[in-house]
Coordinates of C-alpha atoms and ligand atoms in Angstrom, one line a residue:
M1 CA 0.0 -0.1 0.1
R2 CA 1.1 3.7 -0.9
I3 CA 0.1 6.6 1.2
R4 CA 1.1 10.3 -0.1
I5 CA 0.5 12.9 2.4
I6 CA 0.2 16.8 1.4
T7 CA 0.9 19.0 4.5
L8 CA 2.5 22.3 5.4
F9 CA 4.4 20.3 8.3
P10 CA 5.8 17.3 7.3
E11 CA 8.1 16.9 10.3
M12 CA 5.1 16.3 12.5
F13 CA 5.1 12.9 11.1
D14 CA 8.6 11.9 11.9
G15 CA 8.0 10.7 15.4
P16 CA 4.7 8.7 14.9
F17 CA 5.8 6.9 11.7
G18 CA 9.3 6.4 13.0
T19 CA 8.6 4.3 15.8
S20 CA 6.6 1.1 16.6
I21 CA 4.3 -1.1 14.2
V22 CA 4.0 1.6 11.5
S23 CA 7.8 2.0 11.1
R24 CA 8.1 -1.7 11.2
A25 CA 5.5 -2.2 8.3
V26 CA 7.4 0.5 6.3
R27 CA 10.6 -1.4 6.8
D28 CA 9.2 -4.6 6.0
G29 CA 7.7 -2.9 2.5
L30 CA 4.0 -3.5 3.6
V31 CA 3.3 0.0 3.4
E32 CA 5.1 3.2 1.9
I33 CA 4.3 6.5 3.1
T34 CA 5.7 9.9 2.0
T35 CA 5.1 13.4 3.0
H36 CA 4.7 16.3 0.4
Q37 CA 5.4 19.8 1.4
L38 CA 2.4 22.0 0.3
R39 CA 4.5 25.0 -0.2
D40 CA 6.5 23.2 -2.9
Y41 CA 3.3 23.6 -5.0
T42 CA 3.0 27.5 -4.5
T43 CA 4.2 29.7 -7.6
D44 CA 4.7 33.2 -5.8
R45 CA 7.8 34.6 -4.1
H46 CA 6.3 34.0 -0.5
R47 CA 5.1 30.4 -1.1
T48 CA 1.5 31.7 -0.1
V49 CA -1.0 28.8 0.9
D50 CA -3.6 30.9 2.4
D51 CA -5.7 34.0 2.3
E52 CA -8.6 35.8 3.7
P53 CA -12.1 34.5 3.5
Y54 CA -14.4 36.2 1.0
G55 CA -17.3 37.8 2.9
G56 CA -15.3 38.3 5.9
G57 CA -14.7 36.2 9.0
A58 CA -12.2 34.9 11.4
G59 CA -9.0 33.2 10.1
M60 CA -7.4 32.2 6.7
V61 CA -8.5 29.9 4.0
M62 CA -6.3 27.5 2.4
K63 CA -6.0 28.6 -1.4
P64 CA -7.4 26.0 -4.0
A65 CA -4.5 26.1 -6.7
P66 CA -1.4 24.7 -4.6
L67 CA -3.6 21.9 -3.1
A68 CA -5.0 21.1 -6.5
D69 CA -1.6 21.1 -8.0
A70 CA 0.0 19.0 -5.3
V71 CA -3.0 16.5 -5.9
D72 CA -2.7 16.3 -9.6
D73 CA 1.0 15.9 -9.2
L74 CA 0.9 13.0 -7.0
K75 CA -1.5 11.3 -9.4
I76 CA 1.0 11.5 -12.2
N77 CA 3.7 10.2 -9.9
A78 CA 1.2 7.3 -9.0
R79 CA 0.3 6.6 -12.6
D80 CA 4.0 6.5 -13.1
A81 CA 4.4 4.1 -10.6
G82 CA 1.9 1.7 -12.2
E83 CA -0.6 2.1 -9.0
P84 CA -4.5 2.3 -9.5
E85 CA -5.9 5.6 -9.3
P86 CA -5.3 6.8 -5.6
R87 CA -8.4 7.8 -3.5
V88 CA -7.9 11.4 -2.4
I89 CA -9.0 12.2 1.4
L90 CA -9.2 15.3 3.1
L91 CA -8.8 15.3 6.8
S92 CA -11.6 17.9 8.2
P93 CA -13.9 17.9 11.1
Q94 CA -16.8 18.4 8.3
G95 CA -16.1 14.7 7.3
R96 CA -17.8 11.3 7.6
R97 CA -16.7 9.9 11.0
F98 CA -13.7 7.5 10.9
D99 CA -14.3 4.2 12.6
Q100 CA -13.0 0.5 12.1
A101 CA -15.3 -0.3 9.3
T102 CA -13.7 2.5 7.5
A103 CA -10.2 1.7 8.4
M104 CA -11.0 -1.6 6.8
E105 CA -12.0 -0.2 3.7
L106 CA -9.2 1.9 3.4
A107 CA -6.7 -0.8 4.0
A108 CA -7.9 -3.0 1.2
R109 CA -6.9 0.2 -0.9
D110 CA -3.7 0.3 -2.9
S111 CA -3.0 3.7 -3.0
L112 CA -4.3 7.1 -0.8
I113 CA -3.3 10.6 -1.0
L114 CA -4.2 12.2 2.3
V115 CA -4.5 16.0 2.5
C116 CA -4.3 17.7 5.5
G117 CA -6.3 21.1 6.0
R118 CA -5.0 23.9 7.9
Y119 CA -6.2 27.4 9.4
E120 CA -10.3 27.9 9.2
G121 CA -10.7 25.6 6.3
V122 CA -10.1 24.8 2.7
D123 CA -11.4 26.4 -0.4
E124 CA -14.5 24.5 -1.3
R125 CA -13.9 24.4 -4.8
F126 CA -10.9 22.3 -4.1
I127 CA -13.0 20.2 -2.5
D128 CA -15.5 19.8 -5.2
A129 CA -12.6 19.5 -7.9
S130 CA -10.0 17.1 -6.2
V131 CA -11.3 15.5 -3.1
D132 CA -12.9 12.0 -3.2
E133 CA -14.1 12.0 0.5
E134 CA -13.6 14.0 3.7
I135 CA -12.9 12.1 7.0
S136 CA -12.9 13.6 10.6
I137 CA -11.6 11.5 13.4
G138 CA -14.2 13.2 16.0
D139 CA -16.5 15.5 17.0
Y140 CA -13.6 18.1 18.0
V141 CA -11.6 20.7 16.3
L142 CA -8.0 20.1 15.8
S143 CA -5.6 22.7 14.6
G144 CA -5.2 20.7 11.5
G145 CA -5.3 17.5 9.7
E146 CA -1.9 16.2 10.7
P147 CA -3.0 14.5 13.8
A148 CA -5.7 13.1 12.1
A149 CA -3.6 11.8 9.5
I150 CA -1.3 10.4 11.9
V151 CA -4.8 8.3 13.3
L152 CA -5.9 7.2 10.1
V153 CA -2.5 5.4 9.0
D154 CA -1.9 3.9 12.0
A155 CA -5.4 2.4 12.3
L156 CA -5.1 1.1 8.8
T157 CA -1.7 0.0 8.7
R158 CA -2.3 -2.5 11.4
L159 CA -5.1 -4.1 9.2
I160 CA -2.4 -4.6 6.7
P161 CA -1.9 -8.5 6.1
G162 CA 1.5 -9.3 7.5
V163 CA 2.1 -5.9 9.8
L164 CA 0.9 -7.5 13.2
G165 CA 3.1 -10.1 14.4
S166 CA 0.5 -12.5 15.9
E167 CA -2.5 -13.5 13.7
E168 CA -4.7 -13.3 16.5
S169 CA -4.1 -9.5 17.4
A170 CA -6.2 -7.6 15.0
P171 CA -9.4 -9.8 14.9
S172 CA -9.8 -9.4 19.0
D173 CA -9.3 -5.7 19.0
S174 CA -12.1 -3.5 20.0
F175 CA -14.5 -2.8 17.2
A176 CA -13.2 -5.8 15.1
S177 CA -15.4 -8.3 13.3
G178 CA -14.3 -11.4 15.8
L179 CA -16.5 -9.2 18.5
G180 CA -19.2 -8.3 16.4
G181 CA -18.1 -4.6 16.4
R182 CA -18.0 -4.5 20.1
L183 CA -15.5 -3.4 22.8
Q184 CA -12.9 -5.7 23.9
G185 CA -13.6 -7.1 27.6
P186 CA -10.8 -7.0 30.1
V187 CA -7.3 -8.9 30.0
Y188 CA -4.7 -9.8 32.4
T189 CA -1.2 -11.2 32.7
R190 CA 0.9 -12.5 35.4
P191 CA 0.8 -12.6 38.6
A192 CA -2.4 -14.2 39.1
E193 CA -2.8 -12.6 42.5
W194 CA -1.7 -8.7 42.6
D195 CA -2.2 -6.2 45.6
G196 CA -5.1 -8.5 47.0
R197 CA -6.6 -8.8 43.4
H198 CA -7.4 -12.1 41.6
V199 CA -7.4 -12.7 38.1
P200 CA -10.8 -14.2 37.2
E201 CA -10.6 -18.1 37.9
I202 CA -11.7 -19.0 34.4
L203 CA -8.6 -17.6 32.9
L204 CA -6.8 -20.1 34.8
S205 CA -9.1 -23.1 34.4
G206 CA -8.2 -24.3 30.6
D207 CA -11.4 -24.8 29.6
H208 CA -11.2 -23.1 26.1
A209 CA -14.8 -23.4 25.3
R210 CA -15.9 -21.8 28.5
L211 CA -13.5 -19.1 28.1
E212 CA -14.5 -18.1 25.0
R213 CA -18.0 -17.7 25.9
W214 CA -16.8 -15.6 29.0
R215 CA -14.9 -13.2 26.5
Q216 CA -17.8 -12.9 24.4
E217 CA -20.0 -12.2 27.5
Q218 CA -17.7 -9.7 29.1
S219 CA -17.3 -7.7 25.8
E220 CA -21.2 -7.8 25.2
A221 CA -21.5 -6.5 29.1
R222 CA -18.9 -3.8 28.6
T223 CA -20.3 -2.8 25.4
R224 CA -23.8 -2.2 26.9
E225 CA -22.5 -0.4 29.7
R226 CA -20.1 1.7 27.9
R227 CA -21.1 2.2 24.4
P228 CA -24.7 1.0 23.8
D229 CA -24.9 2.6 20.8
L230 CA -22.3 -0.2 19.3
M231 CA -25.2 -3.0 20.0
E232 CA -27.4 -1.4 17.3
P233 CA -27.3 -3.5 14.4
Q234 CA -24.7 -2.1 11.9
T235 CA -25.9 -0.8 8.7
P236 CA -22.5 -0.7 6.0
K237 CA -24.2 1.2 3.4
S238 CA -24.7 4.3 5.6
R239 CA -21.4 4.1 6.7
T240 CA -19.6 4.3 3.4
R241 CA -21.2 7.1 1.8
D242 CA -18.7 9.3 -0.4
H243 CA -18.2 12.7 -0.5
Q244 CA -20.4 14.4 -2.9
A245 CA -20.3 17.7 -4.5
G246 CA -23.2 20.0 -3.2
D247 CA -24.6 17.5 -0.7
G248 CA -25.3 20.2 1.7
D249 CA -22.5 18.8 4.2
T250 CA -21.3 22.1 5.4
G251 CA -22.0 22.0 9.1
Q252 CA -18.9 21.6 11.7
Ligands
ADE301 N1 -8.9 19.0 11.3 C1 -9.4 19.5 12.3 N2 -10.2 18.7 13.2 C2 -10.2 17.6 12.6 C3 -11.1 16.3 13.0 N3 -11.7 15.9 13.9 N4 -10.9 15.1 12.2 C4 -10.1 15.4 10.9 N5 -9.3 16.3 10.7 C5 -9.7 17.4 11.4

């Protein structure tokens, strides 16, 4: 899988992508991640990427031309490398909410371009012309799309076959299909007694059938208590709606 990230702050990715599972996946050639400085696609002496909003208002708006030129250039780059057309994703608080189903959907793709917005927003004409989908990582406003891109890349990298050491880990994660989209229950390690607290007896019993039932029950009870919304039947269609120009998605 190939991920290209357009950003004003490439250095923000060095730490998160230089350590742990993502860096191992990069080293093993399972994912290739590159960052691309948006200012390299400006044409003026000051390398301007933003301007005041038409109609007034607070903050600055990112200009459409450098963003569109960056996306076009990276698409050519992908074509030259023999990749399928990359999906262009803008990280934005107005996007579809990111979840495990979306992570799985994106992990199955060969090529992505992630665009990190900054300031008060991005000129809508760039979104209409060049963006396939807007994704938000939650109902809060970050200073920019970079931390959201890091979250997205981490969540989908660990779903790429061969990235995780144990074949078991990904399916038993919270939200994963092995638990029916529910939360993971409690886990324990040695010692069996710590500070007067005991590991549940069933974990020491060696009865695998009972243990599996217990895990499912724990997962269900925890989900019911903490996230009853996840107990609702999932509706895959409504979770995969693509961005469409003029679909009225303007609220934060
Ligand atoms: N940019 C600013 N806030 C964001 C969010 N919640 N998700 C994705 N990108 C963002």
